[in-house]
Amino acid sequence: MKRIVFLTGTRADFGKIKSLITILELHPDFEVFVFVTGMHLQKEYGYTLIEIERCQFGNVHTFYNHTHEATMDLTLAKTIEGFSSYIKECVPDMIVVHGDRVEALAGAITGSLNNILVAHVEGGEVSGTIDELIRHSTSKMSHIHFVSNDLAKSRLIQMGELSESIFTIGSPDVDTMFSPNLPSLETAKEYYDISFDDYSVAMFHPVTTEAEKMHEYARDFVMALLDDDRNYIVVYPNNDLGSRSIIEAFESFKSSPRFRVFPSLRFEYFLTLLKNAAFIIGNSSAGVREAPYYGLPIINIGTRQQNRSVQSDIINCGYGVDEIKKALLEVGSRAKLEVRADFGTGNSAALFLETLVNSQIWQLNHQKQFRDI
């Protein structure tokens, strides 16, 4: 039996890896462990550990790694310390990390330095800001790559990774997006006490390399939406440097009945609400990953997703109030769009399991090699 540890630090990465954890939990050849840290344990962001506990996984361990939004380096160090101690207790055969958070980098560093196979989910992508540096660094510290598409695979090969260590499985959250078990719109609206019929989704995250401007950017974002006449479901940002400015700006929404503001939303409920929205506005990856699968019009603000938002049907605009208002006028004339499927077809978990049950993956050399193109 192989022991697999999944590391999760945010509501976003858990939504991506939940189907992967679940399929291994049900398989007799694997013993699954889940190391929970980061935003999951912060009450300000919804204490999303509750969502993981609802899944009733067999082995869940929590570790509080938060320092301060301005000390991502110390958070990285603290996570390495806590995770290092944990893996010495459970002695895994593989560590699975996702994406571009410091928690993922901590997991990859810890695994590599302890001679444990590290698998990175959704490496080889570009996004800009500090996130991209973390994502590529995590890939270089990982032995196995589960990527969302062939373009991501080609980037990893360009980075010197071995093609035989890269497996294209699509984006695992697509498994959940088209699950027949998603709650109904009525159930989601009742659960979150959302009274309006028509609405859009707003999500605005800090850009760490533009942290000194986040107060201004958040203020302009809020002003533009307050001047609009539509209803909005607003979700708190992640906890990166600059998040405090955004959360403070969001306070202005709470006095208006056109806005419902949430620290976090249950992933399945969020997907149902997103699917039925008029459009999504902000700079979340949900606007360039999940929203196209539902055919939603998208307003992408600023630089956070600039290298990922390559589809022509995304309205890109700057951070200023007037630019955002112009985009809001344009999006109002758009109907639902043709569904775009660039990140798999919803069978990521099955492909993930198929790879892990193949004995060849366990024979991969722990000593990484760089392959020249």
XYZ file of C-alpha atoms in Angstrom:
373
model
C 0.000 0.000 0.000
C 1.306 3.431 -0.982
C 1.002 6.376 1.381
C 0.074 9.651 -0.320
C 0.088 13.043 1.425
C -1.872 15.920 -0.101
C -0.985 19.417 1.085
C -3.655 22.133 0.913
C -3.394 25.749 2.002
C -6.339 27.538 0.362
C -9.982 27.068 -0.613
C -8.839 27.351 -4.256
C -6.273 24.546 -4.252
C -8.578 22.271 -2.263
C -11.226 22.684 -4.944
C -8.621 21.573 -7.460
C -7.421 18.458 -5.616
C -10.594 17.312 -3.844
C -11.542 14.839 -6.592
C -7.978 13.431 -6.578
C -8.066 12.856 -2.821
C -11.515 11.293 -3.010
C -10.676 8.747 -5.710
C -7.579 7.559 -3.809
C -9.518 7.381 -0.531
C -11.778 4.798 -2.166
C -8.931 2.685 -3.600
C -7.504 -0.190 -1.532
C -3.928 0.315 -2.778
C -3.544 3.771 -1.225
C -3.557 5.281 2.234
C -4.320 8.994 2.029
C -3.241 11.806 4.351
C -4.279 15.462 4.107
C -2.074 18.189 5.591
C -4.226 21.294 6.071
C -2.685 24.710 6.649
C -2.772 28.312 5.395
C -6.058 30.135 4.822
C -8.060 27.076 5.848
C -7.328 27.856 9.499
C -7.965 31.605 9.396
C -11.405 32.628 10.668
C -11.251 35.900 8.744
C -11.313 33.915 5.496
C -14.123 31.581 6.487
C -12.183 28.885 8.392
C -12.510 26.537 5.417
C -11.121 23.602 7.388
C -14.824 22.973 7.960
C -15.243 22.142 4.271
C -12.454 19.580 4.441
C -13.900 18.038 7.597
C -17.247 17.647 5.802
C -15.513 15.295 3.348
C -14.750 12.890 6.222
C -11.319 11.909 4.949
C -9.587 9.341 7.122
C -6.363 11.167 8.012
C -6.460 14.961 8.322
C -3.742 16.934 10.089
C -3.860 20.693 10.703
C -0.961 23.094 11.083
C -1.273 26.846 11.639
C 1.371 28.529 9.482
C 0.149 32.126 9.278
C 2.537 34.918 10.189
C 1.462 38.165 8.482
C 0.438 39.024 4.939
C 3.708 40.930 4.511
C 5.906 37.984 5.542
C 5.344 35.317 2.907
C 8.954 34.242 3.379
C 8.371 33.509 7.061
C 5.150 31.677 6.215
C 7.160 29.532 3.792
C 9.736 28.800 6.486
C 7.111 27.992 9.093
C 5.283 25.653 6.709
C 8.497 23.799 5.885
C 9.133 23.319 9.599
C 5.646 22.005 10.316
C 5.403 19.805 7.236
C 8.860 18.355 7.783
C 7.833 17.223 11.224
C 4.605 15.736 9.879
C 6.095 13.650 7.077
C 8.522 12.111 9.518
C 5.486 10.782 11.391
C 3.458 9.409 8.464
C 6.427 8.511 6.177
C 4.711 8.960 2.784
C 5.691 7.463 -0.539
C 4.517 10.571 -2.381
C 3.624 14.182 -1.626
C 1.046 15.920 -3.842
C 0.995 19.727 -4.048
C -0.930 22.100 -6.255
C -0.357 25.366 -8.027
C 1.534 28.460 -7.030
C 1.143 29.094 -3.304
C 3.987 29.223 -0.786
C 2.487 26.152 0.891
C 2.966 24.156 -2.321
C 6.565 25.306 -2.578
C 7.122 24.324 1.061
C 5.769 20.857 0.364
C 7.964 20.389 -2.701
C 11.092 21.588 -0.921
C 10.436 19.365 2.076
C 9.736 16.309 -0.049
C 12.771 16.725 -2.282
C 15.140 17.268 0.628
C 13.782 14.142 2.316
C 14.069 11.970 -0.815
C 10.298 11.586 -1.200
C 8.601 11.689 -4.609
C 6.815 15.015 -5.116
C 3.934 15.376 -7.581
C 2.935 18.868 -8.691
C -0.577 19.458 -10.031
C -1.056 22.211 -12.644
C 2.553 23.180 -13.136
C 3.804 24.644 -16.404
C 1.310 27.515 -16.442
C 1.894 31.247 -16.572
C 0.110 33.875 -14.539
C 2.422 36.774 -13.761
C 3.256 38.314 -10.367
C 5.108 36.358 -7.673
C 2.729 33.428 -8.226
C 4.460 32.457 -11.440
C 7.880 32.342 -9.786
C 6.492 30.126 -7.026
C 4.762 27.823 -9.530
C 7.899 27.297 -11.635
C 10.063 26.858 -8.536
C 7.644 24.236 -7.248
C 7.832 22.412 -10.571
C 11.629 22.322 -10.433
C 11.480 20.849 -6.923
C 8.986 18.179 -8.046
C 9.603 14.806 -9.669
C 6.187 14.190 -11.263
C 3.875 16.626 -13.022
C 0.120 16.373 -13.522
C -0.635 19.150 -15.996
C -3.852 20.625 -17.338
C -3.023 20.607 -21.055
C -0.317 20.005 -23.640
C 0.798 23.633 -23.612
C 1.680 23.341 -19.930
C 3.520 20.114 -20.699
C 5.577 21.806 -23.417
C 6.570 24.586 -21.005
C 7.822 22.059 -18.476
C 9.841 20.322 -21.163
C 11.247 23.755 -22.051
C 12.252 24.037 -18.371
C 14.257 20.826 -18.661
C 11.722 18.398 -17.188
C 11.584 14.837 -18.520
C 8.595 14.170 -20.772
C 8.114 10.735 -19.176
C 7.483 12.436 -15.816
C 4.684 14.654 -17.182
C 1.075 13.438 -17.345
C -1.733 15.458 -18.919
C -4.902 14.977 -16.874
C -6.737 18.282 -17.331
C -7.762 20.597 -14.525
C -9.208 18.489 -11.666
C -11.834 21.065 -10.685
C -13.590 20.372 -13.998
C -14.495 16.982 -12.489
C -16.531 18.825 -9.882
C -17.861 21.498 -12.244
C -19.927 18.990 -14.182
C -20.721 16.652 -11.331
C -24.404 15.641 -11.099
C -24.109 16.179 -7.349
C -23.776 19.976 -7.452
C -26.444 21.706 -5.355
C -29.331 23.413 -7.132
C -29.347 27.187 -7.499
C -32.255 27.380 -5.058
C -30.311 25.372 -2.478
C -27.192 27.540 -2.850
C -29.136 30.805 -2.622
C -31.068 29.635 0.411
C -27.893 28.407 2.132
C -26.213 31.796 1.727
C -29.358 33.914 2.145
C -29.127 35.439 -1.332
C -32.437 37.079 -2.123
C -31.905 38.644 -5.563
C -32.676 36.698 -8.729
C -30.133 38.163 -11.149
C -26.540 38.715 -10.097
C -22.891 38.649 -11.107
C -19.817 37.388 -9.238
C -17.000 39.728 -8.128
C -13.595 38.494 -6.941
C -10.569 40.746 -6.556
C -7.208 39.487 -5.280
C -4.040 41.372 -4.357
C -1.145 41.532 -6.811
C 1.931 41.138 -4.631
C 4.264 42.925 -7.035
C 1.899 45.928 -6.995
C 1.186 45.869 -3.261
C 1.778 49.585 -2.782
C -1.090 50.281 -5.206
C -3.643 47.815 -3.839
C -5.451 50.378 -1.685
C -6.044 52.542 -4.763
C -6.968 49.586 -6.983
C -9.425 48.186 -4.426
C -11.024 51.593 -3.892
C -11.577 52.069 -7.635
C -12.962 48.540 -8.016
C -15.473 49.133 -5.233
C -16.452 52.576 -6.555
C -17.142 51.191 -10.031
C -19.406 48.423 -8.706
C -21.239 50.764 -6.328
C -21.978 53.074 -9.274
C -23.354 50.127 -11.250
C -27.005 49.125 -10.797
C -26.617 45.324 -10.786
C -26.488 42.801 -7.951
C -23.221 41.159 -6.932
C -22.007 38.179 -4.963
C -18.591 39.234 -3.652
C -15.970 36.828 -2.277
C -13.013 37.864 -0.124
C -9.525 37.842 -1.652
C -6.808 35.367 -0.790
C -4.436 36.266 2.046
C -1.488 37.541 -0.008
C 0.238 40.850 0.605
C -2.336 43.598 0.001
C -5.418 41.628 1.033
C -6.080 43.863 4.029
C -6.632 46.873 1.745
C -9.149 44.937 -0.334
C -11.100 43.623 2.646
C -11.308 47.117 4.094
C -12.591 48.466 0.768
C -15.219 45.700 0.602
C -16.781 47.064 3.799
C -18.487 49.699 1.637
C -20.510 46.950 -0.066
C -22.164 45.815 3.132
C -24.434 48.849 3.402
C -26.022 48.163 0.009
C -28.730 45.511 -0.540
C -27.288 44.873 -4.019
C -24.259 43.124 -2.537
C -23.732 39.916 -0.574
C -20.153 39.651 0.695
C -18.651 36.351 1.865
C -15.251 35.419 3.329
C -15.513 32.140 1.433
C -18.035 29.909 -0.328
C -18.247 26.132 -0.321
C -16.665 25.056 -3.617
C -19.671 23.177 -4.994
C -22.001 26.006 -3.974
C -19.660 28.544 -5.536
C -19.718 26.616 -8.809
C -23.515 26.584 -8.865
C -23.651 30.319 -8.184
C -20.971 30.983 -10.804
C -22.742 28.857 -13.403
C -25.932 30.884 -13.022
C -24.297 34.340 -12.843
C -24.657 36.985 -15.563
C -20.876 37.465 -15.656
C -17.782 37.460 -13.447
C -15.624 40.515 -12.780
C -12.248 40.882 -11.050
C -8.880 39.201 -11.367
C -9.479 35.692 -10.056
C -8.312 32.613 -11.925
C -11.968 31.539 -11.806
C -12.503 34.093 -14.548
C -10.047 32.468 -16.927
C -10.411 28.830 -15.860
C -13.852 27.959 -14.528
C -15.983 30.705 -16.104
C -15.231 29.761 -19.753
C -16.544 26.245 -19.071
C -19.883 27.800 -18.158
C -19.854 30.184 -21.110
C -19.811 33.245 -18.852
C -18.857 36.725 -20.042
C -15.706 37.777 -18.174
C -14.220 41.116 -17.150
C -10.567 40.646 -16.225
C -9.043 43.620 -14.407
C -5.368 44.492 -14.299
C -2.259 42.342 -14.564
C -2.837 39.356 -12.277
C -4.070 37.053 -15.053
C -2.609 38.875 -18.041
C -0.620 35.921 -19.352
C -3.485 33.489 -18.853
C -6.376 35.521 -20.258
C -5.704 34.822 -23.901
C -9.256 34.104 -25.035
C -10.743 36.760 -27.267
C -14.068 36.714 -25.425
C -12.512 38.012 -22.187
C -12.897 41.769 -21.666
C -9.565 42.996 -20.313
C -9.372 46.405 -18.659
C -7.160 48.463 -16.383
C -7.651 49.232 -12.708
C -9.189 52.720 -13.076
C -12.832 53.490 -12.291
C -13.588 54.722 -15.812
C -11.989 51.678 -17.434
C -13.982 49.307 -15.239
C -17.212 51.209 -15.936
C -16.559 50.989 -19.673
C -16.077 47.227 -19.359
C -19.312 46.956 -17.359
C -21.182 48.727 -20.155
C -19.703 46.352 -22.709
C -20.421 43.184 -20.741
C -24.064 44.177 -20.389
C -24.597 43.595 -24.090
C -23.106 40.120 -24.091
C -25.069 36.910 -23.843
C -23.716 33.613 -22.574
C -20.797 32.515 -24.713
C -19.774 29.275 -26.364
C -18.301 26.909 -23.808
C -14.499 26.718 -23.963
C -12.807 23.490 -22.894
C -9.068 24.088 -22.752
C -8.366 22.247 -19.490
C -9.737 18.736 -19.852
C -13.140 17.107 -20.004
C -13.848 16.224 -16.379
C -11.999 12.914 -16.006
C -8.882 14.190 -14.225
C -9.316 12.006 -11.151
C -9.622 8.860 -13.251
C -6.482 9.738 -15.223
C -4.667 10.567 -11.978
C -5.555 7.174 -10.500
C -4.633 5.389 -13.727
C -1.163 6.917 -13.503
C -0.601 6.053 -9.848
C -1.632 2.400 -10.176
C 0.968 1.950 -12.910
C 4.120 0.619 -11.280
C 6.355 2.585 -13.666
C 5.659 5.898 -11.946
C 7.115 4.531 -8.721
C 10.333 3.671 -10.554
C 11.054 7.288 -11.517
C 14.471 8.430 -10.402
C 14.427 10.525 -7.229
C 17.565 12.171 -8.534
C 16.212 14.723 -10.965
C 17.809 15.282 -14.343
C 17.748 18.289 -16.632
C 17.018 17.396 -20.236
C 18.238 19.845 -22.868
C 15.944 20.579 -25.779
